[in-house]
mmCIF file of C-alpha atoms and ligand atoms in Angstrom:
data_model
loop_
_atom_site.group_PDB
_atom_site.id
_atom_site.type_symbol
_atom_site.label_atom_id
_atom_site.label_comp_id
_atom_site.label_asym_id
_atom_site.label_seq_id
_atom_site.Cartn_x
_atom_site.Cartn_y
_atom_site.Cartn_z
ATOM 1 C CA MET A 1 -109.371 250.260 220.597
ATOM 2 C CA ILE A 2 -110.143 248.566 217.270
ATOM 3 C CA ASP A 3 -108.899 244.985 216.957
ATOM 4 C CA LEU A 4 -106.692 244.792 213.878
ATOM 5 C CA PHE A 5 -108.402 241.514 212.951
ATOM 6 C CA ASP A 6 -111.855 243.155 212.679
ATOM 7 C CA LYS A 7 -111.364 243.885 209.001
ATOM 8 C CA HIS A 8 -110.927 240.171 208.293
ATOM 9 C CA LYS A 9 -114.280 239.133 209.801
ATOM 10 C CA PRO A 10 -116.261 238.911 206.507
ATOM 11 C CA MET A 11 -113.553 236.742 204.939
ATOM 12 C CA VAL A 12 -113.330 234.463 207.991
ATOM 13 C CA GLU A 13 -117.133 234.114 208.126
ATOM 14 C CA ARG A 14 -117.203 233.142 204.447
ATOM 15 C CA ARG A 15 -114.534 230.490 205.023
ATOM 16 C CA ASP A 16 -116.263 229.190 208.178
ATOM 17 C CA ALA A 17 -119.515 228.783 206.225
ATOM 18 C CA MET A 18 -117.661 226.622 203.694
ATOM 19 C CA ILE A 19 -116.103 224.498 206.427
ATOM 20 C CA ALA A 20 -119.548 224.070 208.028
ATOM 21 C CA ALA A 21 -120.786 222.811 204.640
ATOM 22 C CA GLY A 22 -117.970 220.241 204.655
ATOM 23 C CA VAL A 23 -115.615 221.978 202.222
ATOM 24 C CA GLU A 24 -112.200 223.449 202.839
ATOM 25 C CA PRO A 25 -110.873 224.314 199.413
ATOM 26 C CA PHE A 26 -108.130 226.651 200.633
ATOM 27 C CA GLY A 27 -106.378 224.357 203.066
ATOM 28 C CA LEU A 28 -106.393 221.105 201.148
ATOM 29 C CA THR A 29 -103.736 218.621 202.264
ATOM 30 C CA ILE A 30 -102.004 216.201 199.919
ATOM 31 C CA GLU A 31 -101.116 213.340 202.221
ATOM 32 C CA GLU A 32 -98.853 211.324 199.917
ATOM 33 C CA PHE A 33 -97.735 211.077 196.307
ATOM 34 C CA VAL A 34 -98.158 207.898 194.289
ATOM 35 C CA THR A 35 -96.789 209.512 191.100
ATOM 36 C CA PRO A 36 -96.300 213.200 190.168
ATOM 37 C CA THR A 37 -99.930 213.259 188.959
ATOM 38 C CA LEU A 38 -101.549 210.953 191.507
ATOM 39 C CA GLY A 39 -101.793 211.686 195.230
ATOM 40 C CA ILE A 40 -103.600 210.570 198.349
ATOM 41 C CA ILE A 41 -106.107 213.157 199.563
ATOM 42 C CA GLN A 42 -108.543 212.429 202.396
ATOM 43 C CA GLY A 43 -107.314 208.827 202.231
ATOM 44 C CA ARG A 44 -108.308 208.410 198.548
ATOM 45 C CA GLN A 45 -106.227 208.083 195.372
ATOM 46 C CA THR A 46 -106.796 211.353 193.565
ATOM 47 C CA ILE A 47 -105.701 212.581 190.135
ATOM 48 C CA LEU A 48 -103.833 215.847 190.637
ATOM 49 C CA ALA A 49 -105.054 218.366 188.083
ATOM 50 C CA GLY A 50 -104.313 221.505 190.070
ATOM 51 C CA THR A 51 -100.593 221.471 190.841
ATOM 52 C CA ASN A 52 -98.796 223.586 188.175
ATOM 53 C CA ASN A 53 -96.418 220.639 187.696
ATOM 54 C CA TYR A 54 -96.590 221.310 183.957
ATOM 55 C CA MET A 55 -93.406 219.465 183.031
ATOM 56 C CA GLY A 56 -93.818 216.617 185.531
ATOM 57 C CA VAL A 57 -90.311 216.949 186.977
ATOM 58 C CA THR A 58 -90.975 216.820 190.740
ATOM 59 C CA PHE A 59 -89.805 213.207 191.138
ATOM 60 C CA GLU A 60 -87.095 213.109 188.467
ATOM 61 C CA LYS A 61 -84.238 210.984 189.755
ATOM 62 C CA GLN A 62 -81.435 213.297 188.652
ATOM 63 C CA CYS A 63 -83.105 216.323 190.288
ATOM 64 C CA ILE A 64 -83.545 214.464 193.563
ATOM 65 C CA GLU A 65 -79.954 213.179 193.473
ATOM 66 C CA ALA A 66 -78.658 216.698 192.790
ATOM 67 C CA GLY A 67 -80.700 218.050 195.722
ATOM 68 C CA LYS A 68 -79.312 215.375 198.049
ATOM 69 C CA LYS A 69 -75.752 216.038 196.916
ATOM 70 C CA ALA A 70 -76.192 219.789 197.467
ATOM 71 C CA LEU A 71 -77.394 219.092 201.013
ATOM 72 C CA ASP A 72 -74.264 217.017 201.598
ATOM 73 C CA ASP A 73 -71.892 219.478 199.949
ATOM 74 C CA TYR A 74 -73.342 222.851 200.950
ATOM 75 C CA GLY A 75 -75.585 222.167 203.944
ATOM 76 C CA THR A 76 -79.228 222.980 204.552
ATOM 77 C CA GLY A 77 -79.353 226.736 204.037
ATOM 78 C CA THR A 78 -77.229 229.723 203.110
ATOM 79 C CA THR A 79 -78.083 231.726 206.259
ATOM 80 C CA GLY A 80 -77.809 235.015 204.396
ATOM 81 C CA SER A 81 -78.460 237.280 201.465
ATOM 82 C CA ARG A 82 -76.743 237.095 198.078
ATOM 83 C CA VAL A 83 -74.856 240.314 198.817
ATOM 84 C CA ALA A 84 -73.563 239.060 202.169
ATOM 85 C CA ASN A 85 -72.672 235.405 202.717
ATOM 86 C CA GLY A 86 -75.394 233.821 200.550
ATOM 87 C CA THR A 87 -73.734 233.491 197.127
ATOM 88 C CA TYR A 88 -72.475 229.960 196.473
ATOM 89 C CA LYS A 89 -70.958 228.467 193.341
ATOM 90 C CA LEU A 90 -74.344 226.805 192.717
ATOM 91 C CA HIS A 91 -76.175 230.160 192.464
ATOM 92 C CA LYS A 92 -73.672 231.330 189.846
ATOM 93 C CA GLN A 93 -74.024 228.043 187.939
ATOM 94 C CA LEU A 94 -77.791 228.349 187.929
ATOM 95 C CA GLU A 95 -77.616 231.954 186.686
ATOM 96 C CA ALA A 96 -75.318 230.885 183.844
ATOM 97 C CA GLU A 97 -77.611 227.961 182.968
ATOM 98 C CA ILE A 98 -80.759 230.132 182.903
ATOM 99 C CA ALA A 99 -78.985 232.819 180.841
ATOM 100 C CA ARG A 100 -78.056 230.081 178.355
ATOM 101 C CA PHE A 101 -81.529 228.534 178.340
ATOM 102 C CA MET A 102 -83.155 231.937 177.838
ATOM 103 C CA ASP A 103 -80.427 233.143 175.438
ATOM 104 C CA LYS A 104 -79.921 236.397 177.382
ATOM 105 C CA LYS A 105 -76.711 238.041 178.556
ATOM 106 C CA HIS A 106 -77.679 238.511 182.196
ATOM 107 C CA CYS A 107 -79.575 236.540 184.792
ATOM 108 C CA ILE A 108 -80.282 237.095 188.472
ATOM 109 C CA VAL A 109 -81.768 234.328 190.583
ATOM 110 C CA PHE A 110 -84.171 235.227 193.392
ATOM 111 C CA SER A 111 -85.581 233.275 196.331
ATOM 112 C CA THR A 112 -89.124 232.874 194.887
ATOM 113 C CA GLY A 113 -91.038 233.829 191.749
ATOM 114 C CA TYR A 114 -92.947 236.365 193.847
ATOM 115 C CA THR A 115 -89.682 237.954 194.949
ATOM 116 C CA ALA A 116 -88.398 237.918 191.367
ATOM 117 C CA ASN A 117 -91.277 240.151 190.227
ATOM 118 C CA VAL A 118 -91.085 242.462 193.219
ATOM 119 C CA ALA A 119 -87.292 242.690 193.034
ATOM 120 C CA MET A 120 -87.118 243.289 189.287
ATOM 121 C CA MET A 121 -89.861 245.925 189.342
ATOM 122 C CA ALA A 122 -88.486 247.672 192.438
ATOM 123 C CA GLY A 123 -84.996 247.554 190.938
ATOM 124 C CA LEU A 124 -86.154 249.034 187.636
ATOM 125 C CA ALA A 125 -88.731 251.652 188.613
ATOM 126 C CA GLY A 126 -88.798 254.345 191.267
ATOM 127 C CA PRO A 127 -91.088 257.150 192.451
ATOM 128 C CA ARG A 128 -90.525 259.296 189.352
ATOM 129 C CA ASP A 129 -91.479 256.466 186.997
ATOM 130 C CA THR A 130 -94.776 255.006 185.779
ATOM 131 C CA ILE A 131 -95.647 251.324 185.647
ATOM 132 C CA TYR A 132 -98.496 250.192 183.378
ATOM 133 C CA LEU A 133 -100.154 246.972 184.502
ATOM 134 C CA ASP A 134 -102.673 244.690 182.874
ATOM 135 C CA SER A 135 -105.673 244.674 185.226
ATOM 136 C CA ASP A 136 -105.490 240.848 185.562
ATOM 137 C CA SER A 137 -101.888 240.936 186.789
ATOM 138 C CA HIS A 138 -100.714 238.560 189.501
ATOM 139 C CA ALA A 139 -100.490 239.904 193.070
ATOM 140 C CA SER A 140 -96.679 239.868 192.946
ATOM 141 C CA ILE A 141 -96.794 242.343 190.031
ATOM 142 C CA TYR A 142 -99.111 244.700 191.908
ATOM 143 C CA ASP A 143 -96.886 244.345 194.968
ATOM 144 C CA GLY A 144 -93.780 245.014 192.876
ATOM 145 C CA CYS A 145 -95.364 248.245 191.779
ATOM 146 C CA ALA A 146 -96.172 249.214 195.379
ATOM 147 C CA VAL A 147 -92.639 248.450 196.584
ATOM 148 C CA SER A 148 -91.084 250.422 193.703
ATOM 149 C CA GLY A 149 -93.056 253.552 194.659
ATOM 150 C CA ALA A 150 -93.769 254.186 190.950
ATOM 151 C CA ARG A 151 -97.083 255.588 189.755
ATOM 152 C CA LEU A 152 -99.444 252.750 188.858
ATOM 153 C CA VAL A 153 -101.584 252.946 185.711
ATOM 154 C CA ARG A 154 -103.844 249.966 184.986
ATOM 155 C CA PHE A 155 -105.107 249.090 181.537
ATOM 156 C CA ARG A 156 -107.821 246.671 180.450
ATOM 157 C CA HIS A 157 -106.828 243.024 180.265
ATOM 158 C CA ASN A 158 -105.024 242.134 177.032
ATOM 159 C CA ASN A 159 -106.152 245.401 175.484
ATOM 160 C CA ALA A 160 -103.333 247.188 173.657
ATOM 161 C CA ALA A 161 -105.679 249.968 172.461
ATOM 162 C CA ASP A 162 -106.558 250.788 176.077
ATOM 163 C CA LEU A 163 -102.861 250.907 176.988
ATOM 164 C CA ALA A 164 -102.209 253.181 173.977
ATOM 165 C CA LYS A 165 -104.779 255.682 175.295
ATOM 166 C CA ARG A 166 -103.050 255.806 178.663
ATOM 167 C CA LEU A 167 -99.561 256.094 177.161
ATOM 168 C CA GLU A 168 -100.790 258.943 174.983
ATOM 169 C CA ARG A 169 -102.092 260.841 178.026
ATOM 170 C CA ASN A 170 -98.758 260.396 179.752
ATOM 171 C CA LYS A 171 -96.436 260.965 176.820
ATOM 172 C CA ASP A 172 -94.889 264.146 178.233
ATOM 173 C CA SER A 173 -93.910 262.484 181.488
ATOM 174 C CA SER A 174 -90.245 262.976 182.343
ATOM 175 C CA GLY A 175 -89.904 259.641 184.207
ATOM 176 C CA GLY A 176 -89.252 256.156 182.876
ATOM 177 C CA GLN A 177 -92.123 253.966 181.688
ATOM 178 C CA LEU A 178 -92.363 250.238 182.312
ATOM 179 C CA VAL A 179 -95.124 248.018 180.920
ATOM 180 C CA VAL A 180 -95.615 244.650 182.618
ATOM 181 C CA LEU A 181 -97.448 241.728 181.004
ATOM 182 C CA GLU A 182 -97.813 238.057 181.773
ATOM 183 C CA GLY A 183 -97.044 235.709 178.897
ATOM 184 C CA MET A 184 -99.788 233.294 179.907
ATOM 185 C CA TYR A 185 -102.277 234.379 182.556
ATOM 186 C CA SER A 186 -102.500 232.065 185.514
ATOM 187 C CA MET A 187 -106.253 231.964 186.069
ATOM 188 C CA LEU A 188 -107.722 231.570 182.569
ATOM 189 C CA GLY A 189 -104.661 230.342 180.661
ATOM 190 C CA ASP A 190 -105.051 233.041 178.017
ATOM 191 C CA ARG A 191 -101.925 234.455 176.350
ATOM 192 C CA ALA A 192 -101.097 238.158 176.091
ATOM 193 C CA PRO A 193 -101.287 239.469 172.502
ATOM 194 C CA ILE A 194 -97.587 240.306 172.835
ATOM 195 C CA ALA A 195 -97.107 241.352 169.191
ATOM 196 C CA ASP A 196 -99.756 244.108 169.612
ATOM 197 C CA PHE A 197 -97.942 245.460 172.655
ATOM 198 C CA ILE A 198 -94.611 245.346 170.803
ATOM 199 C CA GLU A 199 -96.138 247.632 168.142
ATOM 200 C CA LEU A 200 -96.914 250.151 170.889
ATOM 201 C CA LYS A 201 -93.417 249.777 172.299
ATOM 202 C CA LYS A 202 -91.992 250.857 168.933
ATOM 203 C CA LYS A 203 -94.191 253.959 168.984
ATOM 204 C CA TYR A 204 -93.908 255.013 172.639
ATOM 205 C CA GLY A 205 -90.480 253.632 173.609
ATOM 206 C CA PHE A 206 -91.408 252.159 176.988
ATOM 207 C CA GLN A 207 -89.476 249.238 178.467
ATOM 208 C CA LEU A 208 -91.267 245.890 178.642
ATOM 209 C CA LEU A 209 -91.143 243.266 181.371
ATOM 210 C CA LEU A 210 -92.788 239.908 180.765
ATOM 211 C CA ASP A 211 -93.695 237.578 183.598
ATOM 212 C CA GLU A 212 -93.423 234.108 182.074
ATOM 213 C CA ALA A 213 -94.132 232.311 185.383
ATOM 214 C CA HIS A 214 -96.551 229.840 183.772
ATOM 215 C CA SER A 215 -94.850 229.674 180.388
ATOM 216 C CA PHE A 216 -91.095 229.401 181.140
ATOM 217 C CA GLY A 217 -90.047 225.865 180.175
ATOM 218 C CA VAL A 218 -93.578 225.291 178.909
ATOM 219 C CA LEU A 219 -94.273 227.342 175.754
ATOM 220 C CA GLY A 220 -92.184 228.134 172.692
ATOM 221 C CA PRO A 221 -89.887 225.866 170.651
ATOM 222 C CA ASN A 222 -87.094 226.208 173.240
ATOM 223 C CA GLY A 223 -89.335 226.647 176.260
ATOM 224 C CA ARG A 224 -88.536 230.356 176.609
ATOM 225 C CA GLY A 225 -92.181 231.249 177.024
ATOM 226 C CA ALA A 226 -95.144 232.893 175.355
ATOM 227 C CA ALA A 227 -93.061 235.593 173.634
ATOM 228 C CA GLU A 228 -90.944 232.942 171.954
ATOM 229 C CA GLU A 229 -94.107 231.088 170.941
ATOM 230 C CA ALA A 230 -95.482 234.336 169.481
ATOM 231 C CA GLY A 231 -92.287 234.991 167.498
ATOM 232 C CA CYS A 232 -91.340 238.231 169.295
ATOM 233 C CA TYR A 233 -88.911 236.977 171.899
ATOM 234 C CA ASP A 234 -86.174 239.547 171.277
ATOM 235 C CA GLU A 235 -88.453 242.527 171.813
ATOM 236 C CA ALA A 236 -89.006 242.031 175.553
ATOM 237 C CA ASP A 237 -86.461 243.939 177.632
ATOM 238 C CA PHE A 238 -86.819 241.823 180.754
ATOM 239 C CA ILE A 239 -88.259 238.392 181.425
ATOM 240 C CA VAL A 240 -89.167 237.048 184.844
ATOM 241 C CA GLY A 241 -89.841 233.410 185.594
ATOM 242 C CA THR A 242 -90.327 231.048 188.480
ATOM 243 C CA PHE A 243 -88.855 227.663 189.371
ATOM 244 C CA SER A 244 -91.949 226.604 191.304
ATOM 245 C CA LYS A 245 -93.889 225.381 188.273
ATOM 246 C CA SER A 246 -92.033 223.906 185.269
ATOM 247 C CA CYS A 247 -88.919 223.188 187.377
ATOM 248 C CA GLY A 248 -90.778 221.637 190.317
ATOM 249 C CA ALA A 249 -88.623 223.526 192.841
ATOM 250 C CA ILE A 250 -88.736 227.014 194.352
ATOM 251 C CA GLY A 251 -87.081 230.284 193.337
ATOM 252 C CA GLY A 252 -87.305 232.739 190.472
ATOM 253 C CA PHE A 253 -85.207 234.688 187.988
ATOM 254 C CA GLY A 254 -84.973 237.816 185.909
ATOM 255 C CA VAL A 255 -83.079 237.978 182.606
ATOM 256 C CA GLY A 256 -82.242 240.687 180.093
ATOM 257 C CA ASN A 257 -79.584 242.116 177.770
ATOM 258 C CA HIS A 258 -79.431 245.663 179.141
ATOM 259 C CA PRO A 259 -75.764 246.616 179.740
ATOM 260 C CA MET A 260 -76.637 247.890 183.242
ATOM 261 C CA PHE A 261 -78.750 244.862 184.211
ATOM 262 C CA GLU A 262 -76.425 243.897 187.063
ATOM 263 C CA ALA A 263 -77.300 247.169 188.862
ATOM 264 C CA ILE A 264 -80.471 245.412 190.051
ATOM 265 C CA ARG A 265 -78.321 243.402 192.448
ATOM 266 C CA LEU A 266 -77.398 246.621 194.234
ATOM 267 C CA ALA A 267 -80.570 248.660 193.782
ATOM 268 C CA SER A 268 -83.270 246.168 194.673
ATOM 269 C CA ARG A 269 -84.167 245.731 198.322
ATOM 270 C CA PRO A 270 -85.994 242.377 197.786
ATOM 271 C CA TYR A 271 -82.692 241.028 196.391
ATOM 272 C CA VAL A 272 -80.422 242.592 198.997
ATOM 273 C CA PHE A 273 -82.461 242.001 202.135
ATOM 274 C CA THR A 274 -83.564 238.389 201.940
ATOM 275 C CA ALA A 275 -81.762 235.061 202.219
ATOM 276 C CA SER A 276 -80.663 233.429 198.987
ATOM 277 C CA PRO A 277 -82.363 230.221 197.829
ATOM 278 C CA SER A 278 -81.197 227.096 199.612
ATOM 279 C CA PRO A 279 -78.542 224.871 198.022
ATOM 280 C CA ALA A 280 -80.939 221.934 197.554
ATOM 281 C CA SER A 281 -83.526 223.984 195.664
ATOM 282 C CA VAL A 282 -80.864 225.640 193.487
ATOM 283 C CA ALA A 283 -79.352 222.250 192.651
ATOM 284 C CA THR A 284 -82.690 220.606 191.806
ATOM 285 C CA THR A 285 -83.593 223.611 189.634
ATOM 286 C CA LEU A 286 -80.284 223.395 187.798
ATOM 287 C CA GLU A 287 -80.975 219.765 186.891
ATOM 288 C CA ALA A 288 -84.584 220.543 185.965
ATOM 289 C CA VAL A 289 -83.556 223.336 183.571
ATOM 290 C CA ARG A 290 -81.032 221.027 181.902
ATOM 291 C CA LEU A 291 -83.748 218.408 181.574
ATOM 292 C CA LEU A 292 -86.188 220.899 180.030
ATOM 293 C CA ALA A 293 -83.516 221.853 177.489
ATOM 294 C CA ARG A 294 -82.694 218.220 176.747
ATOM 295 C CA GLU A 295 -86.241 216.902 176.441
ATOM 296 C CA PRO A 296 -88.324 219.210 174.233
ATOM 297 C CA GLU A 297 -90.676 216.257 173.694
ATOM 298 C CA ARG A 298 -92.098 217.026 177.153
ATOM 299 C CA ARG A 299 -93.508 220.242 175.680
ATOM 300 C CA ASP A 300 -95.043 218.292 172.772
ATOM 301 C CA ARG A 301 -96.650 215.852 175.169
ATOM 302 C CA LEU A 302 -97.964 218.701 177.340
ATOM 303 C CA ARG A 303 -99.560 220.268 174.258
ATOM 304 C CA GLU A 304 -101.210 216.941 173.361
ATOM 305 C CA ASN A 305 -102.552 216.545 176.894
ATOM 306 C CA ALA A 306 -103.803 220.139 177.008
ATOM 307 C CA ASP A 307 -105.547 219.732 173.626
ATOM 308 C CA ARG A 308 -107.147 216.481 174.789
ATOM 309 C CA LEU A 309 -108.522 218.042 177.977
ATOM 310 C CA PHE A 310 -109.613 221.226 176.194
ATOM 311 C CA ASN A 311 -111.447 219.306 173.453
ATOM 312 C CA GLY A 312 -112.976 216.943 176.015
ATOM 313 C CA PHE A 313 -114.347 219.852 178.051
ATOM 314 C CA LYS A 314 -115.619 221.523 174.867
ATOM 315 C CA GLY A 315 -117.353 218.246 173.990
ATOM 316 C CA LEU A 316 -119.134 218.352 177.352
ATOM 317 C CA GLY A 317 -120.369 221.857 176.538
ATOM 318 C CA LEU A 318 -118.568 223.426 179.519
ATOM 319 C CA GLU A 319 -117.940 227.149 179.469
ATOM 320 C CA LEU A 320 -114.178 227.705 179.427
ATOM 321 C CA GLY A 321 -112.124 230.726 180.455
ATOM 322 C CA CYS A 322 -110.206 230.863 177.204
ATOM 323 C CA ASP A 323 -111.093 229.818 173.658
ATOM 324 C CA VAL A 324 -107.736 228.282 172.789
ATOM 325 C CA SER A 325 -106.085 225.231 174.291
ATOM 326 C CA SER A 326 -103.539 225.973 177.007
ATOM 327 C CA PRO A 327 -101.852 224.140 179.908
ATOM 328 C CA VAL A 328 -104.211 226.088 182.196
ATOM 329 C CA ILE A 329 -107.865 225.334 181.520
ATOM 330 C CA ALA A 330 -110.475 227.083 183.628
ATOM 331 C CA VAL A 331 -114.104 226.011 183.721
ATOM 332 C CA LYS A 332 -116.648 228.686 184.592
ATOM 333 C CA CYS A 333 -119.345 227.952 187.185
ATOM 334 C CA PRO A 334 -122.597 229.886 187.497
ATOM 335 C CA ASP A 335 -121.972 231.020 191.100
ATOM 336 C CA GLU A 336 -119.990 230.370 194.255
ATOM 337 C CA GLU A 337 -122.369 227.715 195.589
ATOM 338 C CA ALA A 338 -122.129 225.754 192.340
ATOM 339 C CA ALA A 339 -118.336 226.115 192.208
ATOM 340 C CA VAL A 340 -117.911 224.877 195.777
ATOM 341 C CA GLY A 341 -120.389 222.000 195.292
ATOM 342 C CA ILE A 342 -118.793 220.837 192.037
ATOM 343 C CA TRP A 343 -115.267 221.190 193.433
ATOM 344 C CA LYS A 344 -116.277 218.986 196.398
ATOM 345 C CA GLY A 345 -117.994 216.479 194.100
ATOM 346 C CA LEU A 346 -114.893 216.241 191.910
ATOM 347 C CA LEU A 347 -112.634 215.730 194.910
ATOM 348 C CA GLU A 348 -114.874 212.987 196.308
ATOM 349 C CA SER A 349 -114.874 211.291 192.900
ATOM 350 C CA GLY A 350 -111.071 211.376 192.714
ATOM 351 C CA VAL A 351 -109.867 214.515 190.939
ATOM 352 C CA TYR A 352 -108.314 217.576 192.511
ATOM 353 C CA VAL A 353 -108.523 220.933 190.719
ATOM 354 C CA ASN A 354 -108.104 224.503 191.976
ATOM 355 C CA ILE A 355 -111.095 226.560 192.942
ATOM 356 C CA ALA A 356 -110.855 230.321 192.397
ATOM 357 C CA LEU A 357 -113.517 232.670 193.698
ATOM 358 C CA PRO A 358 -114.085 236.441 193.595
ATOM 359 C CA PRO A 359 -112.673 238.915 194.393
ATOM 360 C CA GLY A 360 -109.368 237.437 193.202
ATOM 361 C CA THR A 361 -110.571 236.272 189.779
ATOM 362 C CA PRO A 362 -110.797 237.911 186.346
ATOM 363 C CA GLY A 363 -114.279 239.322 185.798
ATOM 364 C CA ASN A 364 -115.231 238.061 189.290
ATOM 365 C CA GLU A 365 -115.887 234.629 187.778
ATOM 366 C CA CYS A 366 -116.198 231.459 189.893
ATOM 367 C CA LEU A 367 -113.659 229.107 188.360
ATOM 368 C CA LEU A 368 -112.503 225.530 188.558
ATOM 369 C CA ARG A 369 -108.960 225.733 187.266
ATOM 370 C CA CYS A 370 -107.095 222.724 185.913
ATOM 371 C CA SER A 371 -103.384 222.676 185.230
ATOM 372 C CA VAL A 372 -102.275 220.023 182.796
ATOM 373 C CA SER A 373 -98.998 218.111 183.140
ATOM 374 C CA CYS A 374 -96.973 216.340 180.478
ATOM 375 C CA ALA A 375 -96.851 213.525 183.043
ATOM 376 C CA HIS A 376 -100.628 212.971 182.946
ATOM 377 C CA SER A 377 -101.449 209.764 181.086
ATOM 378 C CA PHE A 378 -104.169 209.878 178.441
ATOM 379 C CA GLU A 379 -106.206 207.646 180.792
ATOM 380 C CA GLU A 380 -105.910 210.282 183.514
ATOM 381 C CA ILE A 381 -106.937 213.062 181.136
ATOM 382 C CA ASP A 382 -109.923 210.992 179.974
ATOM 383 C CA LYS A 383 -110.875 210.257 183.598
ATOM 384 C CA ILE A 384 -110.788 213.985 184.423
ATOM 385 C CA ILE A 385 -113.133 214.659 181.478
ATOM 386 C CA GLU A 386 -115.441 211.827 182.534
ATOM 387 C CA LEU A 387 -115.625 213.056 186.137
ATOM 388 C CA PHE A 388 -116.278 216.653 185.087
ATOM 389 C CA GLY A 389 -119.108 215.324 182.892
ATOM 390 C CA ASP A 390 -120.578 213.302 185.759
ATOM 391 C CA VAL A 391 -120.299 215.944 188.470
ATOM 392 C CA PHE A 392 -121.442 218.884 186.299
ATOM 393 C CA GLY A 393 -124.288 216.649 185.038
ATOM 394 C CA GLN A 394 -125.402 215.797 188.587
ATOM 395 C CA PHE A 395 -125.197 219.422 189.589
ATOM 396 C CA GLN A 396 -127.171 220.680 186.593
ATOM 397 C CA GLY A 397 -129.710 217.878 187.097
ATOM 398 C CA ALA A 398 -130.133 218.801 190.773
ATOM 399 C CA SER A 399 -130.635 222.459 189.943
ATOM 400 C CA GLN A 400 -133.341 221.874 187.274
ATOM 401 C CA PRO A 401 -136.622 223.380 188.525
ATOM 402 C CA GLY A 402 -139.192 220.763 189.495
ATOM 403 C CA ARG A 403 -136.664 217.982 190.128
ATOM 404 C CA GLU A 404 -136.248 216.372 193.543
HETATM 405 N N1 PMP B 501 -96.256 235.348 188.684
HETATM 406 C C1 PMP B 501 -97.360 234.656 188.392
HETATM 407 C C2 PMP B 501 -98.128 235.007 187.162
HETATM 408 C C3 PMP B 501 -97.797 233.620 189.215
HETATM 409 O O1 PMP B 501 -98.910 232.940 188.921
HETATM 410 C C4 PMP B 501 -97.038 233.299 190.374
HETATM 411 C C5 PMP B 501 -97.430 232.180 191.314
HETATM 412 N N2 PMP B 501 -98.601 231.585 191.162
HETATM 413 C C6 PMP B 501 -95.908 234.057 190.647
HETATM 414 C C7 PMP B 501 -95.534 235.062 189.783
HETATM 415 C C8 PMP B 501 -95.096 233.802 191.891
HETATM 416 O O2 PMP B 501 -94.352 232.639 191.781
HETATM 417 P P1 PMP B 501 -93.928 231.762 193.034
HETATM 418 O O3 PMP B 501 -95.157 231.065 193.539
HETATM 419 O O4 PMP B 501 -92.940 230.834 192.478
HETATM 420 O O5 PMP B 501 -93.373 232.676 194.068
#
């Protein structure tokens, strides 16, 4: 009989080879926090530049107090799904707050951002429908498509002309058509050209879902995301977001103005058949969203920090994943060995970034991905630039032919 684990052997061997070389990039442990942007890793003070804590809210006093109060008032967990015993006053308050923040009529809160995508897509589309996905979509979007049972059509990343071709081929289909985009893509930090896709929407009449996981609270004058930043906020039918990044908590949401939006609560298995988010995470999120609404200057500061890091990396001549500044800045490495070596060198020098390797990366690139926080000081940003310069320099020096 075949062992079900056999198929994982190549992946395990690849990881074991990294561990043998003294690197374990996928199981890194943060031992303590000194500040939201400074942690202790392997016993050393380390600047955290790979946490998605864009708005720096993880240690905000009012969020922590609200979480503690929710533990006291509501207990540790809900022990059930939203449709059974798992709807508390706090869930309703959070839905009302997000609807207000996003300026949409309806909001449903889910247990994670992953679940929010799967639940929204499975609630909207079914086996007779077609879902069009950008090829660089996050795993939760692909999984949402699989759970929905809809036909999957992929189009080239950020390429509205390629989507148009596929819509044209399918224009006589009798089922519904859903296009899913991410506002800002998580690996390279590039934005979707949303206005181009809206033009197609006018012509073909599909419904549009935007995953603003990395841009909710982060981009746009009111923090509503990349569509708001691009000036076409009202054209998206549905927006999904997560609380695990800008809100420093866990959970996700879907919003929209469709008069039948609430049907998702009944039609979507990932909403019906999982426990609702715990009182403490709902309460901390509620405070975080209020804070993001109250303090737009956090978004200004994040932009300044992102520009500073982007320009610093450009100054070093590094090859970046995206040619405009963004809170996600990915640096391309020539190959896996270089990426792993540089990642390790950076960590040992005191900066933690994410490493992303094929097959899970756009264009199968080997990437060192930084996420910028509004809580980073300019000194921290400058230190990150300096360390990238040093470690890339050492690596390039070591790989020059003829050098020892
Ligand atoms: N969508 C995108 C684009 C993401 O990057 C992520 C998480 N990295 C998610 C959805 C899922 O969010 P969560 O981790 O909060 O479940």
